[in-house]
Amino acid sequence: MEQHASVTDSAADRFTRWCEGVVARLPWGLDRYVPATFLGFALINSFTFGVDLLLLTLLHDGFGLPVWLSITCAYIVAFGLSFLLNRTFNFHSHAPMGKQAAVYVVVVVVNYLAFILGVGSGLAALGLQYHVARLLAGGCEAVYMYCAMRWIVFRRSAPTDTALTDVDSVR
């Protein structure tokens, strides 16, 4: 039976339902292994990567900022946008934003040092062509960022067992 969007459905609810529908149609039983949040993450982060490149071009070519400053500004804006979009549309988090943002900053710094600089530069230093090294590092980065966002930044609290709590309070 097909579900219809109600008037009260938010854009985030519709995005999640669309991702769930796409994942449900994956071939070879992949729907059992690929969570809808992974598809949502891939879509959101592909979009924010485009924003990153657009801002990089605008800041460097349009405003004449140095490359290092253009890269840094575009990177910060793209990762901030990724945080907000993933929080709202993909992980539907209602936890306090300040704590999540602080954890996210640490995750992004580790990502930058370990994957962008570490893996990318390391593979290039070992003789791999730097574009290929960056693509491989980007793949590692994507897996790390998804896992960190799903299980660390936007983790869901364990539900409390009210029945157990009620029994304990009687004792």
mmCIF file of C-alpha atoms in Angstrom:
data_model
loop_
_atom_site.group_PDB
_atom_site.id
_atom_site.type_symbol
_atom_site.label_atom_id
_atom_site.label_comp_id
_atom_site.label_asym_id
_atom_site.label_seq_id
_atom_site.Cartn_x
_atom_site.Cartn_y
_atom_site.Cartn_z
ATOM 1 C CA MET A 1 0.000 0.000 0.000
ATOM 2 C CA GLU A 2 1.438 3.354 -1.003
ATOM 3 C CA GLN A 3 1.797 5.987 1.690
ATOM 4 C CA HIS A 4 0.591 9.481 0.888
ATOM 5 C CA ALA A 5 2.126 12.576 2.402
ATOM 6 C CA SER A 6 -0.184 14.291 4.801
ATOM 7 C CA VAL A 7 -0.493 18.035 5.084
ATOM 8 C CA THR A 8 1.480 17.961 8.340
ATOM 9 C CA ASP A 9 4.454 16.041 6.889
ATOM 10 C CA SER A 10 7.592 18.117 6.908
ATOM 11 C CA ALA A 11 10.114 18.265 4.079
ATOM 12 C CA ALA A 12 12.420 16.202 6.325
ATOM 13 C CA ASP A 13 9.742 13.498 6.677
ATOM 14 C CA ARG A 14 9.213 13.411 2.910
ATOM 15 C CA PHE A 15 12.995 13.228 2.296
ATOM 16 C CA THR A 16 13.316 10.307 4.720
ATOM 17 C CA ARG A 17 10.355 8.482 3.204
ATOM 18 C CA TRP A 18 11.819 8.981 -0.293
ATOM 19 C CA CYS A 19 15.206 7.597 0.836
ATOM 20 C CA GLU A 20 13.485 4.626 2.472
ATOM 21 C CA GLY A 21 11.556 3.963 -0.753
ATOM 22 C CA VAL A 22 14.700 4.054 -2.878
ATOM 23 C CA VAL A 23 16.613 1.782 -0.497
ATOM 24 C CA ALA A 24 13.677 -0.651 -0.396
ATOM 25 C CA ARG A 25 14.053 -1.087 -4.178
ATOM 26 C CA LEU A 26 17.779 -1.898 -4.137
ATOM 27 C CA PRO A 27 18.607 -5.145 -5.940
ATOM 28 C CA TRP A 28 20.225 -8.327 -4.563
ATOM 29 C CA GLY A 29 18.895 -7.847 -1.047
ATOM 30 C CA LEU A 30 21.036 -4.758 -0.484
ATOM 31 C CA ASP A 31 18.081 -3.101 1.257
ATOM 32 C CA ARG A 32 18.909 -5.269 4.297
ATOM 33 C CA TYR A 33 22.407 -3.758 4.534
ATOM 34 C CA VAL A 34 22.068 -0.177 3.293
ATOM 35 C CA PRO A 35 20.277 2.121 5.723
ATOM 36 C CA ALA A 36 18.160 4.931 4.313
ATOM 37 C CA THR A 37 20.314 7.363 6.295
ATOM 38 C CA PHE A 38 23.320 6.296 4.206
ATOM 39 C CA LEU A 39 21.519 7.314 1.007
ATOM 40 C CA GLY A 40 20.425 10.557 2.670
ATOM 41 C CA PHE A 41 24.006 11.227 3.761
ATOM 42 C CA ALA A 42 25.313 10.544 0.240
ATOM 43 C CA LEU A 43 22.779 12.922 -1.323
ATOM 44 C CA ILE A 44 23.264 15.695 1.222
ATOM 45 C CA ASN A 45 27.041 15.475 1.175
ATOM 46 C CA SER A 46 27.177 15.348 -2.620
ATOM 47 C CA PHE A 47 25.169 18.564 -2.613
ATOM 48 C CA THR A 48 27.383 20.208 0.015
ATOM 49 C CA PHE A 49 30.494 19.135 -1.913
ATOM 50 C CA GLY A 50 29.062 21.020 -4.894
ATOM 51 C CA VAL A 51 28.490 24.030 -2.638
ATOM 52 C CA ASP A 52 32.109 23.691 -1.467
ATOM 53 C CA LEU A 53 33.417 23.754 -5.049
ATOM 54 C CA LEU A 54 31.122 26.621 -6.032
ATOM 55 C CA LEU A 55 32.237 28.721 -3.063
ATOM 56 C CA LEU A 56 35.883 27.859 -3.695
ATOM 57 C CA THR A 57 35.564 29.094 -7.263
ATOM 58 C CA LEU A 58 33.599 32.192 -6.265
ATOM 59 C CA LEU A 59 35.991 33.160 -3.476
ATOM 60 C CA HIS A 60 39.185 32.532 -5.433
ATOM 61 C CA ASP A 61 38.252 33.481 -8.994
ATOM 62 C CA GLY A 62 35.481 35.959 -8.206
ATOM 63 C CA PHE A 63 36.854 37.777 -5.174
ATOM 64 C CA GLY A 64 40.546 37.041 -5.686
ATOM 65 C CA LEU A 65 41.135 35.513 -2.244
ATOM 66 C CA PRO A 66 44.223 33.320 -1.863
ATOM 67 C CA VAL A 67 43.656 29.609 -2.560
ATOM 68 C CA TRP A 68 44.326 28.533 1.042
ATOM 69 C CA LEU A 69 41.756 31.028 2.382
ATOM 70 C CA SER A 70 39.217 30.149 -0.313
ATOM 71 C CA ILE A 71 39.579 26.421 0.446
ATOM 72 C CA THR A 72 39.286 27.011 4.195
ATOM 73 C CA CYS A 73 36.208 29.250 3.961
ATOM 74 C CA ALA A 74 34.445 26.976 1.476
ATOM 75 C CA TYR A 75 35.287 23.895 3.599
ATOM 76 C CA ILE A 76 33.888 25.495 6.771
ATOM 77 C CA VAL A 77 30.667 26.615 5.068
ATOM 78 C CA ALA A 78 30.165 23.231 3.360
ATOM 79 C CA PHE A 79 30.694 21.254 6.557
ATOM 80 C CA GLY A 80 28.408 23.608 8.498
ATOM 81 C CA LEU A 81 25.701 23.176 5.864
ATOM 82 C CA SER A 82 26.230 19.403 5.929
ATOM 83 C CA PHE A 83 25.760 19.411 9.702
ATOM 84 C CA LEU A 84 22.496 21.358 9.517
ATOM 85 C CA LEU A 85 21.028 19.377 6.605
ATOM 86 C CA ASN A 86 21.992 15.980 8.030
ATOM 87 C CA ARG A 87 20.721 16.960 11.483
ATOM 88 C CA THR A 88 17.368 18.073 10.092
ATOM 89 C CA PHE A 89 16.649 15.918 7.050
ATOM 90 C CA ASN A 90 18.618 12.742 7.563
ATOM 91 C CA PHE A 91 18.954 12.019 11.272
ATOM 92 C CA HIS A 92 15.942 14.056 12.536
ATOM 93 C CA SER A 93 17.814 15.077 15.658
ATOM 94 C CA HIS A 94 16.101 17.158 18.311
ATOM 95 C CA ALA A 95 18.969 17.005 20.797
ATOM 96 C CA PRO A 96 20.611 20.254 21.893
ATOM 97 C CA MET A 97 22.507 21.659 18.921
ATOM 98 C CA GLY A 98 25.427 23.135 20.890
ATOM 99 C CA LYS A 99 26.752 19.809 22.184
ATOM 100 C CA GLN A 100 26.258 18.149 18.806
ATOM 101 C CA ALA A 101 28.043 20.999 17.032
ATOM 102 C CA ALA A 102 31.002 20.735 19.414
ATOM 103 C CA VAL A 103 31.269 16.983 18.822
ATOM 104 C CA TYR A 104 30.906 17.573 15.076
ATOM 105 C CA VAL A 105 33.800 20.060 15.075
ATOM 106 C CA VAL A 106 36.036 17.414 16.694
ATOM 107 C CA VAL A 107 34.865 14.825 14.119
ATOM 108 C CA VAL A 108 35.630 17.246 11.259
ATOM 109 C CA VAL A 109 39.101 18.077 12.639
ATOM 110 C CA VAL A 110 39.925 14.354 12.959
ATOM 111 C CA ASN A 111 38.565 13.840 9.438
ATOM 112 C CA TYR A 112 40.722 16.633 8.068
ATOM 113 C CA LEU A 113 43.909 15.468 9.787
ATOM 114 C CA ALA A 114 43.459 11.721 9.308
ATOM 115 C CA PHE A 115 41.907 11.465 5.866
ATOM 116 C CA ILE A 116 42.342 14.678 3.921
ATOM 117 C CA LEU A 117 45.911 15.294 5.037
ATOM 118 C CA GLY A 118 46.996 11.873 6.348
ATOM 119 C CA VAL A 119 45.651 9.375 3.825
ATOM 120 C CA GLY A 120 45.643 11.741 0.846
ATOM 121 C CA SER A 121 49.134 13.089 1.419
ATOM 122 C CA GLY A 122 50.445 9.710 2.547
ATOM 123 C CA LEU A 123 49.282 7.929 -0.591
ATOM 124 C CA ALA A 124 50.685 10.718 -2.750
ATOM 125 C CA ALA A 125 54.019 10.487 -0.888
ATOM 126 C CA LEU A 126 54.052 6.757 -1.612
ATOM 127 C CA GLY A 127 53.893 7.594 -5.324
ATOM 128 C CA LEU A 128 50.179 7.415 -6.093
ATOM 129 C CA GLN A 129 48.998 10.180 -8.418
ATOM 130 C CA TYR A 130 47.566 12.913 -6.162
ATOM 131 C CA HIS A 131 44.100 12.992 -7.755
ATOM 132 C CA VAL A 132 43.753 9.228 -7.259
ATOM 133 C CA ALA A 133 45.111 9.607 -3.710
ATOM 134 C CA ARG A 134 42.513 12.299 -2.988
ATOM 135 C CA LEU A 135 39.690 10.160 -4.392
ATOM 136 C CA LEU A 136 40.711 7.191 -2.215
ATOM 137 C CA ALA A 137 41.047 9.468 0.805
ATOM 138 C CA GLY A 138 37.603 10.880 -0.040
ATOM 139 C CA GLY A 139 36.122 7.379 0.037
ATOM 140 C CA CYS A 140 37.640 6.774 3.479
ATOM 141 C CA GLU A 141 36.441 10.195 4.560
ATOM 142 C CA ALA A 142 32.865 9.448 3.466
ATOM 143 C CA VAL A 143 32.702 6.175 5.420
ATOM 144 C CA TYR A 144 34.231 7.803 8.503
ATOM 145 C CA MET A 145 31.961 10.855 8.378
ATOM 146 C CA TYR A 146 28.800 8.763 7.914
ATOM 147 C CA CYS A 147 29.698 6.471 10.812
ATOM 148 C CA ALA A 148 30.662 9.402 13.031
ATOM 149 C CA MET A 149 27.466 11.277 12.241
ATOM 150 C CA ARG A 150 25.230 8.245 12.702
ATOM 151 C CA TRP A 151 26.763 6.755 15.839
ATOM 152 C CA ILE A 152 28.515 9.683 17.543
ATOM 153 C CA VAL A 153 27.233 13.126 16.538
ATOM 154 C CA PHE A 154 23.545 12.263 16.063
ATOM 155 C CA ARG A 155 23.353 9.101 18.162
ATOM 156 C CA ARG A 156 20.014 8.370 19.633
ATOM 157 C CA SER A 157 19.645 7.986 23.370
ATOM 158 C CA ALA A 158 18.804 4.532 24.576
ATOM 159 C CA PRO A 159 15.122 4.368 25.471
ATOM 160 C CA THR A 160 14.498 4.099 29.177
ATOM 161 C CA ASP A 161 12.654 1.068 30.371
ATOM 162 C CA THR A 162 9.785 2.596 32.332
ATOM 163 C CA ALA A 163 8.552 -0.819 33.441
ATOM 164 C CA LEU A 164 11.893 -1.564 35.073
ATOM 165 C CA THR A 165 11.990 1.915 36.600
ATOM 166 C CA ASP A 166 8.492 1.476 38.027
ATOM 167 C CA VAL A 167 9.400 -1.912 39.533
ATOM 168 C CA ASP A 168 12.610 -0.480 41.023
ATOM 169 C CA SER A 169 10.719 2.423 42.590
ATOM 170 C CA VAL A 170 8.323 0.028 44.337
ATOM 171 C CA ARG A 171 11.192 -1.781 46.095
#
